[in-house]
Amino acid sequence: MAHDPEIAELTRAIAEARRAVVFTGAGISTESGIPDFRSPGGIWTRIAPIDFADFLATEEARRETWRRRFAMEDTFRAAAPNRGHRAVAELVCHGAAAAVITQNIDGLHQASGVPADRVIELHGNTTYAHCLDCSRRYELEPLRVVFERDGEAPICDDCGGFVKTATISFGQAMPADAMRRAETETLAADLFIVAGSSLVVYPAAGFPELAKHNGATLVIINREPTGLDRIADLVLHRAIGETLGAAVGID
Ligand SMILES: [Zn+2]
């Protein structure tokens, strides 16, 4: 391959880092066929997301939430980790990166081999569900069978609480434990790599800012310009998979 100065610079930044953190957004998963809900033309520009308060308030909102979720199920099930996910897994599994902080809810980092305890999910996970009251975990497939048969939103077998995908909805509090762990990892990092986030959603987008202010090298890989390009040490407006893959040496 011809010499590529941008890739070389990214490779050097990774090699020089003592402890990296990777922060991922929708852009890494669109390369696996997962739509970016927030993007221009994305689902949420056409259909308003259902607010958490509405989910709690009415059976109709809960049913609609589940109807939309199951309509997406074939897309989520078909999605496999791509070269970008594999490159991130390589960084974590060989010790260059301590953790992955992600805005994604698709579970593809875990599917690519990153240990679950190294993935910090700021917006939760849509590949399973849990009871909002007692936290009991539910798998989606059995819920779908009952939903399609009865047309009613699922209720917890143990306590009667509402069952919802393990995502953080609009209007729902950010997960305190994940936020705390993300902050700890951010402050411990000397290299912070953003991959596929436009960095517009706060508080999530505050982590790269925090890393930079704390003295870390900030690298941003995103197809479009982001709100933090001006403070980054290296900005690559390129696809995630081929960029990270080339820098890490993963096909
Ligand atoms: Zn329960």
Coordinates of C-alpha atoms and ligand atoms in Angstrom, one line a residue:
M1 CA 0.0 0.0 0.0
A2 CA 1.2 3.5 -0.8
H3 CA 2.4 5.5 2.1
D4 CA -0.5 7.3 3.8
P5 CA 0.7 10.0 6.2
E6 CA -2.6 10.2 8.1
I7 CA -2.7 6.5 8.8
A8 CA 1.0 6.6 9.8
E9 CA 0.2 9.4 12.2
L10 CA -2.6 7.5 13.8
T11 CA -0.5 4.3 14.0
R12 CA 2.2 6.4 15.8
A13 CA -0.2 7.9 18.2
I14 CA -1.4 4.4 19.2
A15 CA 2.1 3.1 19.5
E16 CA 3.1 6.0 21.8
A17 CA 0.1 5.8 24.0
R18 CA 0.4 4.3 27.4
R19 CA -3.4 3.9 27.9
A20 CA -5.9 4.6 25.2
V21 CA -9.7 4.8 25.3
V22 CA -11.9 4.4 22.2
F23 CA -15.2 6.3 22.0
T24 CA -17.6 5.1 19.4
G25 CA -20.8 6.4 17.9
A26 CA -23.2 5.5 15.1
G27 CA -20.6 5.9 12.4
I28 CA -18.9 2.7 13.3
S29 CA -22.1 0.7 13.1
T30 CA -23.5 2.2 9.9
E31 CA -20.7 0.3 8.3
S32 CA -22.5 -2.9 9.6
G33 CA -25.9 -1.8 8.2
I34 CA -27.3 -0.3 11.4
P35 CA -29.0 3.0 10.6
D36 CA -28.0 6.2 12.3
F37 CA -31.3 7.3 13.9
R38 CA -30.1 10.8 14.6
S39 CA -28.6 11.6 11.2
P40 CA -30.3 13.9 8.6
G41 CA -32.8 11.6 7.0
G42 CA -32.6 9.2 9.9
I43 CA -35.6 7.7 11.5
W44 CA -35.9 10.3 14.3
T45 CA -36.1 13.1 11.8
R46 CA -39.3 11.5 10.4
I47 CA -40.8 9.8 13.5
A48 CA -40.3 11.4 16.9
P49 CA -38.8 9.0 19.4
I50 CA -41.1 8.0 22.3
D51 CA -40.2 9.7 25.5
F52 CA -39.6 7.7 28.6
A53 CA -42.4 9.4 30.5
D54 CA -44.8 8.4 27.8
F55 CA -43.6 4.8 27.9
L56 CA -44.4 4.8 31.6
A57 CA -47.7 6.6 31.2
T58 CA -49.7 4.6 28.7
E59 CA -50.0 1.0 27.4
E60 CA -50.4 2.5 23.9
A61 CA -47.0 4.1 24.0
R62 CA -45.4 0.9 25.4
R63 CA -47.0 -1.1 22.6
E64 CA -45.8 1.4 20.0
T65 CA -42.3 1.3 21.4
W66 CA -42.2 -2.5 21.2
R67 CA -43.8 -2.5 17.7
R68 CA -41.1 -0.2 16.4
R69 CA -38.4 -2.3 18.2
F70 CA -39.5 -5.6 16.7
A71 CA -39.8 -3.9 13.3
M72 CA -36.0 -3.2 13.6
E73 CA -35.2 -6.7 14.8
D74 CA -34.2 -8.2 11.5
T75 CA -31.8 -5.3 10.9
F76 CA -30.1 -5.8 14.3
R77 CA -30.0 -9.5 14.0
A78 CA -28.4 -9.4 10.6
A79 CA -25.7 -6.9 11.7
A80 CA -22.2 -8.3 12.3
P81 CA -19.1 -6.6 13.5
N82 CA -17.1 -4.9 10.8
R83 CA -13.4 -4.1 10.3
G84 CA -13.7 -1.1 12.6
H85 CA -15.1 -3.2 15.4
R86 CA -12.4 -5.8 14.9
A87 CA -9.7 -3.1 15.0
V88 CA -11.1 -1.7 18.3
A89 CA -11.2 -5.3 19.7
E90 CA -7.6 -5.7 18.7
L91 CA -6.7 -2.6 20.6
V92 CA -8.5 -3.7 23.8
C93 CA -7.5 -7.3 23.7
H94 CA -3.8 -6.5 23.3
G95 CA -3.8 -3.9 26.0
A96 CA -3.4 -0.7 24.0
A97 CA -6.9 0.4 24.9
A98 CA -8.3 0.0 28.4
A99 CA -12.0 0.5 27.5
V100 CA -14.5 1.3 24.8
I101 CA -17.0 4.0 25.6
T102 CA -19.9 3.8 23.2
Q103 CA -23.1 5.6 22.3
N104 CA -24.2 2.6 20.3
I105 CA -26.9 0.2 21.6
D106 CA -26.2 -2.7 19.2
G107 CA -23.8 -4.9 21.2
L108 CA -21.4 -5.2 18.2
H109 CA -18.3 -4.4 20.3
Q110 CA -19.1 -7.4 22.5
A111 CA -19.9 -9.5 19.4
S112 CA -16.4 -8.5 18.0
G113 CA -14.7 -10.0 21.1
V114 CA -14.3 -7.0 23.5
P115 CA -15.0 -8.4 27.0
A116 CA -18.4 -7.0 28.2
D117 CA -16.7 -5.4 31.2
R118 CA -14.5 -3.3 28.9
V119 CA -17.5 -1.9 27.0
I120 CA -19.2 1.1 28.7
E121 CA -22.6 1.7 27.1
L122 CA -23.8 5.3 27.6
H123 CA -27.1 4.7 25.9
G124 CA -27.7 1.1 27.1
N125 CA -28.2 -2.0 24.9
T126 CA -31.1 -2.9 22.6
T127 CA -30.2 -6.5 22.1
Y128 CA -32.0 -7.6 25.3
A129 CA -34.6 -6.2 27.7
H130 CA -35.1 -5.8 31.4
C131 CA -37.7 -5.1 34.0
L132 CA -37.7 -1.5 34.9
D133 CA -38.6 -2.4 38.5
C134 CA -36.6 -5.5 39.5
S135 CA -34.0 -5.5 36.6
R136 CA -34.7 -9.1 35.6
R137 CA -33.3 -9.7 32.2
Y138 CA -35.4 -10.9 29.3
E139 CA -34.3 -12.1 25.8
L140 CA -36.2 -10.5 22.9
E141 CA -37.2 -13.5 20.9
P142 CA -39.7 -15.0 23.5
L143 CA -41.0 -11.5 24.1
R144 CA -41.6 -11.1 20.4
V145 CA -43.5 -14.3 20.1
V146 CA -45.9 -13.3 22.9
F147 CA -46.2 -9.7 21.6
E148 CA -47.1 -10.9 18.1
R149 CA -49.7 -13.3 19.6
D150 CA -51.3 -11.0 22.2
G151 CA -50.4 -7.5 21.0
E152 CA -49.7 -6.4 24.5
A153 CA -46.5 -4.8 25.9
P154 CA -44.6 -7.3 28.1
I155 CA -44.9 -7.3 31.8
C156 CA -42.4 -8.8 34.3
D157 CA -43.3 -12.4 35.3
D158 CA -41.8 -11.8 38.7
C159 CA -43.0 -8.4 39.8
G160 CA -45.5 -7.1 37.2
G161 CA -43.2 -4.2 36.2
F162 CA -42.9 -2.8 32.7
V163 CA -40.3 -4.6 30.5
K164 CA -38.3 -2.4 28.1
T165 CA -35.2 -2.9 26.0
A166 CA -32.1 -2.1 28.1
T167 CA -31.6 1.2 26.3
I168 CA -31.7 4.7 27.6
S169 CA -34.7 6.5 26.1
F170 CA -35.2 10.2 25.6
G171 CA -36.2 11.6 28.9
Q172 CA -34.6 8.7 30.9
A173 CA -31.7 9.5 33.2
M174 CA -28.2 8.7 32.0
P175 CA -26.9 5.5 33.6
A176 CA -25.0 6.6 36.6
D177 CA -22.5 3.7 36.8
A178 CA -21.6 3.9 33.1
M179 CA -21.2 7.7 33.3
R180 CA -18.9 7.3 36.3
R181 CA -16.8 4.5 34.7
A182 CA -16.6 6.5 31.5
E183 CA -15.2 9.5 33.4
T184 CA -12.7 7.4 35.2
E185 CA -11.4 5.8 32.0
T186 CA -11.3 9.2 30.3
L187 CA -9.2 10.8 33.0
A188 CA -6.8 7.8 33.0
A189 CA -6.3 7.9 29.2
D190 CA -3.4 9.6 27.5
L191 CA -4.9 8.9 24.0
F192 CA -8.6 9.3 23.3
I193 CA -9.8 8.1 19.9
V194 CA -13.3 9.1 18.7
A195 CA -14.6 6.8 16.0
G196 CA -17.8 7.6 14.2
S197 CA -19.5 10.2 16.4
S198 CA -20.5 13.7 15.3
L199 CA -20.0 14.6 19.0
V200 CA -23.3 16.6 19.2
V201 CA -25.1 14.6 22.0
Y202 CA -24.3 15.7 25.5
P203 CA -23.3 14.6 28.1
A204 CA -21.7 11.9 26.0
A205 CA -19.7 14.3 23.9
G206 CA -18.2 15.9 27.0
F207 CA -15.8 12.9 27.4
P208 CA -13.5 13.8 24.5
E209 CA -13.4 17.4 25.8
L210 CA -12.6 16.2 29.2
A211 CA -9.8 14.0 27.9
K212 CA -8.3 16.8 25.9
H213 CA -8.4 19.2 28.8
N214 CA -6.8 16.6 31.0
G215 CA -3.8 16.4 28.6
A216 CA -4.7 13.4 26.5
T217 CA -4.0 13.3 22.7
L218 CA -7.4 13.6 21.0
V219 CA -8.0 11.8 17.7
I220 CA -11.2 12.1 15.8
I221 CA -12.1 9.7 12.9
N222 CA -15.5 10.7 11.4
R223 CA -16.7 11.1 7.9
E224 CA -18.2 14.5 8.6
P225 CA -16.7 17.4 10.6
T226 CA -17.5 17.3 14.3
G227 CA -18.0 19.9 16.9
L228 CA -14.6 19.1 18.4
D229 CA -12.4 19.0 15.3
R230 CA -10.9 22.4 16.3
I231 CA -9.5 21.0 19.6
A232 CA -8.3 17.6 18.2
D233 CA -4.7 16.7 17.7
L234 CA -5.5 14.6 14.6
V235 CA -8.7 14.7 12.6
L236 CA -9.4 12.1 9.9
H237 CA -12.6 12.7 7.8
R238 CA -12.6 9.1 6.6
A239 CA -14.5 5.8 6.9
I240 CA -13.9 4.1 10.2
G241 CA -13.2 0.5 9.2
E242 CA -10.6 1.1 6.6
T243 CA -8.9 3.8 8.7
L244 CA -8.7 2.0 12.0
G245 CA -8.2 -1.3 10.3
A246 CA -5.1 0.0 8.4
A247 CA -3.7 1.8 11.5
V248 CA -4.1 -1.3 13.7
G249 CA -3.2 -3.9 11.0
I250 CA -6.6 -5.7 11.0
D251 CA -8.4 -6.7 7.8
Ligands
ZN1 ZN -39.6 -7.3 37.6

